[in-house]
């Protein structure tokens, strides 16, 4: 039982870290286009710094949430459950990044 929980959390944390890293790189590549475009409320570089800090904090929270969820939801189907947790946490990070860029 404990091995399944650890396996689930390991898959969840690694999967979330990879997906969040990909989304962070995409956000970083899109930052110049998203910042200062038409209808932007804050075209200054300080806003990009603020958005970056929020995205980094969100990435850390997503990985920690994946660790906790993996430990709580551990089962015999460790890989499948871990991947599901990783997708949910990465989806939450995607929603957070969309909200951050809308608010800026």
mmCIF file of C-alpha atoms in Angstrom:
data_model
loop_
_atom_site.group_PDB
_atom_site.id
_atom_site.type_symbol
_atom_site.label_atom_id
_atom_site.label_comp_id
_atom_site.label_asym_id
_atom_site.label_seq_id
_atom_site.Cartn_x
_atom_site.Cartn_y
_atom_site.Cartn_z
ATOM 1 C CA UNK A 1 0.000 0.000 0.000
ATOM 2 C CA UNK A 2 2.764 2.444 0.896
ATOM 3 C CA UNK A 3 4.733 1.542 -2.227
ATOM 4 C CA UNK A 4 1.682 2.273 -4.382
ATOM 5 C CA UNK A 5 1.226 5.664 -2.718
ATOM 6 C CA UNK A 6 4.877 6.528 -3.232
ATOM 7 C CA UNK A 7 4.764 5.376 -6.847
ATOM 8 C CA UNK A 8 1.625 7.410 -7.480
ATOM 9 C CA UNK A 9 3.126 10.524 -5.940
ATOM 10 C CA UNK A 10 6.385 10.065 -7.853
ATOM 11 C CA UNK A 11 4.580 9.781 -11.180
ATOM 12 C CA UNK A 12 2.331 12.720 -10.263
ATOM 13 C CA UNK A 13 5.212 15.000 -9.259
ATOM 14 C CA UNK A 14 7.425 14.168 -12.234
ATOM 15 C CA UNK A 15 4.516 14.416 -14.685
ATOM 16 C CA UNK A 16 3.374 17.721 -13.219
ATOM 17 C CA UNK A 17 6.904 19.127 -13.262
ATOM 18 C CA UNK A 18 7.355 18.246 -16.938
ATOM 19 C CA UNK A 19 3.955 19.610 -17.996
ATOM 20 C CA UNK A 20 4.313 22.787 -15.939
ATOM 21 C CA UNK A 21 7.803 23.369 -17.355
ATOM 22 C CA UNK A 22 6.442 23.080 -20.894
ATOM 23 C CA UNK A 23 3.608 25.485 -20.101
ATOM 24 C CA UNK A 24 6.048 27.913 -18.462
ATOM 25 C CA UNK A 25 8.264 27.925 -21.562
ATOM 26 C CA UNK A 26 5.196 28.572 -23.732
ATOM 27 C CA UNK A 27 4.146 31.430 -21.436
ATOM 28 C CA UNK A 28 7.645 32.868 -21.610
ATOM 29 C CA UNK A 29 7.651 32.701 -25.407
ATOM 30 C CA UNK A 30 4.224 34.352 -25.626
ATOM 31 C CA UNK A 31 4.981 37.065 -23.058
ATOM 32 C CA UNK A 32 6.088 39.749 -25.557
ATOM 33 C CA UNK A 33 2.920 39.264 -27.594
ATOM 34 C CA UNK A 34 0.657 39.176 -24.549
ATOM 35 C CA UNK A 35 2.219 42.178 -22.846
ATOM 36 C CA UNK A 36 1.380 45.583 -24.216
ATOM 37 C CA UNK A 37 -1.042 44.390 -26.845
ATOM 38 C CA UNK A 38 -4.311 46.136 -27.609
ATOM 39 C CA UNK A 39 -6.407 46.486 -24.474
ATOM 40 C CA UNK A 40 -3.514 45.787 -22.153
ATOM 41 C CA UNK A 41 -3.933 47.296 -18.716
ATOM 42 C CA UNK A 42 -0.212 47.365 -17.946
ATOM 43 C CA UNK A 43 2.272 47.508 -20.834
ATOM 44 C CA UNK A 44 5.318 48.187 -18.612
ATOM 45 C CA UNK A 45 8.049 45.565 -18.101
ATOM 46 C CA UNK A 46 7.189 45.471 -14.394
ATOM 47 C CA UNK A 47 3.945 43.723 -15.267
ATOM 48 C CA UNK A 48 5.837 40.965 -17.064
ATOM 49 C CA UNK A 49 7.959 40.515 -13.947
ATOM 50 C CA UNK A 50 4.819 40.287 -11.809
ATOM 51 C CA UNK A 51 3.254 37.762 -14.166
ATOM 52 C CA UNK A 52 6.444 35.717 -14.148
ATOM 53 C CA UNK A 53 6.520 35.653 -10.364
ATOM 54 C CA UNK A 54 2.886 34.539 -10.229
ATOM 55 C CA UNK A 55 3.586 31.809 -12.772
ATOM 56 C CA UNK A 56 6.613 30.576 -10.836
ATOM 57 C CA UNK A 57 4.637 30.541 -7.588
ATOM 58 C CA UNK A 58 1.816 28.695 -9.353
ATOM 59 C CA UNK A 59 4.263 26.102 -10.654
ATOM 60 C CA UNK A 60 5.580 25.436 -7.155
ATOM 61 C CA UNK A 61 2.047 25.158 -5.778
ATOM 62 C CA UNK A 62 1.041 22.786 -8.600
ATOM 63 C CA UNK A 63 3.976 20.480 -7.891
ATOM 64 C CA UNK A 64 3.281 20.483 -4.145
ATOM 65 C CA UNK A 65 -0.403 19.804 -4.813
ATOM 66 C CA UNK A 66 0.585 16.876 -7.043
ATOM 67 C CA UNK A 67 2.744 15.470 -4.258
ATOM 68 C CA UNK A 68 -0.053 15.692 -1.695
ATOM 69 C CA UNK A 69 -2.698 14.363 -4.095
ATOM 70 C CA UNK A 70 -0.418 11.498 -5.114
ATOM 71 C CA UNK A 71 0.096 10.490 -1.502
ATOM 72 C CA UNK A 72 -3.615 10.737 -0.692
ATOM 73 C CA UNK A 73 -4.912 9.059 -3.844
ATOM 74 C CA UNK A 74 -2.351 6.250 -4.082
ATOM 75 C CA UNK A 75 -3.785 2.994 -5.392
ATOM 76 C CA UNK A 76 -2.802 -0.203 -7.130
ATOM 77 C CA UNK A 77 -2.961 1.546 -10.502
ATOM 78 C CA UNK A 78 -0.173 3.908 -9.523
ATOM 79 C CA UNK A 79 0.925 5.109 -12.947
ATOM 80 C CA UNK A 80 -2.577 5.766 -14.246
ATOM 81 C CA UNK A 81 -3.608 7.591 -11.073
ATOM 82 C CA UNK A 82 -0.346 9.568 -11.024
ATOM 83 C CA UNK A 83 -0.820 10.673 -14.624
ATOM 84 C CA UNK A 84 -4.387 11.727 -13.858
ATOM 85 C CA UNK A 85 -3.171 13.807 -10.919
ATOM 86 C CA UNK A 86 -0.445 15.334 -13.120
ATOM 87 C CA UNK A 87 -2.972 16.277 -15.804
ATOM 88 C CA UNK A 88 -5.296 17.858 -13.246
ATOM 89 C CA UNK A 89 -2.500 19.891 -11.656
ATOM 90 C CA UNK A 90 -1.153 20.984 -15.043
ATOM 91 C CA UNK A 91 -4.683 21.942 -16.080
ATOM 92 C CA UNK A 92 -5.012 24.078 -12.970
ATOM 93 C CA UNK A 93 -1.682 25.725 -13.824
ATOM 94 C CA UNK A 94 -2.906 26.394 -17.362
ATOM 95 C CA UNK A 95 -6.045 28.049 -16.002
ATOM 96 C CA UNK A 96 -3.924 30.107 -13.622
ATOM 97 C CA UNK A 97 -1.675 31.289 -16.446
ATOM 98 C CA UNK A 98 -4.681 32.295 -18.542
ATOM 99 C CA UNK A 99 -6.119 34.253 -15.625
ATOM 100 C CA UNK A 100 -2.782 35.938 -14.935
ATOM 101 C CA UNK A 101 -2.425 37.088 -18.540
ATOM 102 C CA UNK A 102 -6.056 38.267 -18.689
ATOM 103 C CA UNK A 103 -5.640 40.312 -15.513
ATOM 104 C CA UNK A 104 -2.456 41.928 -16.825
#
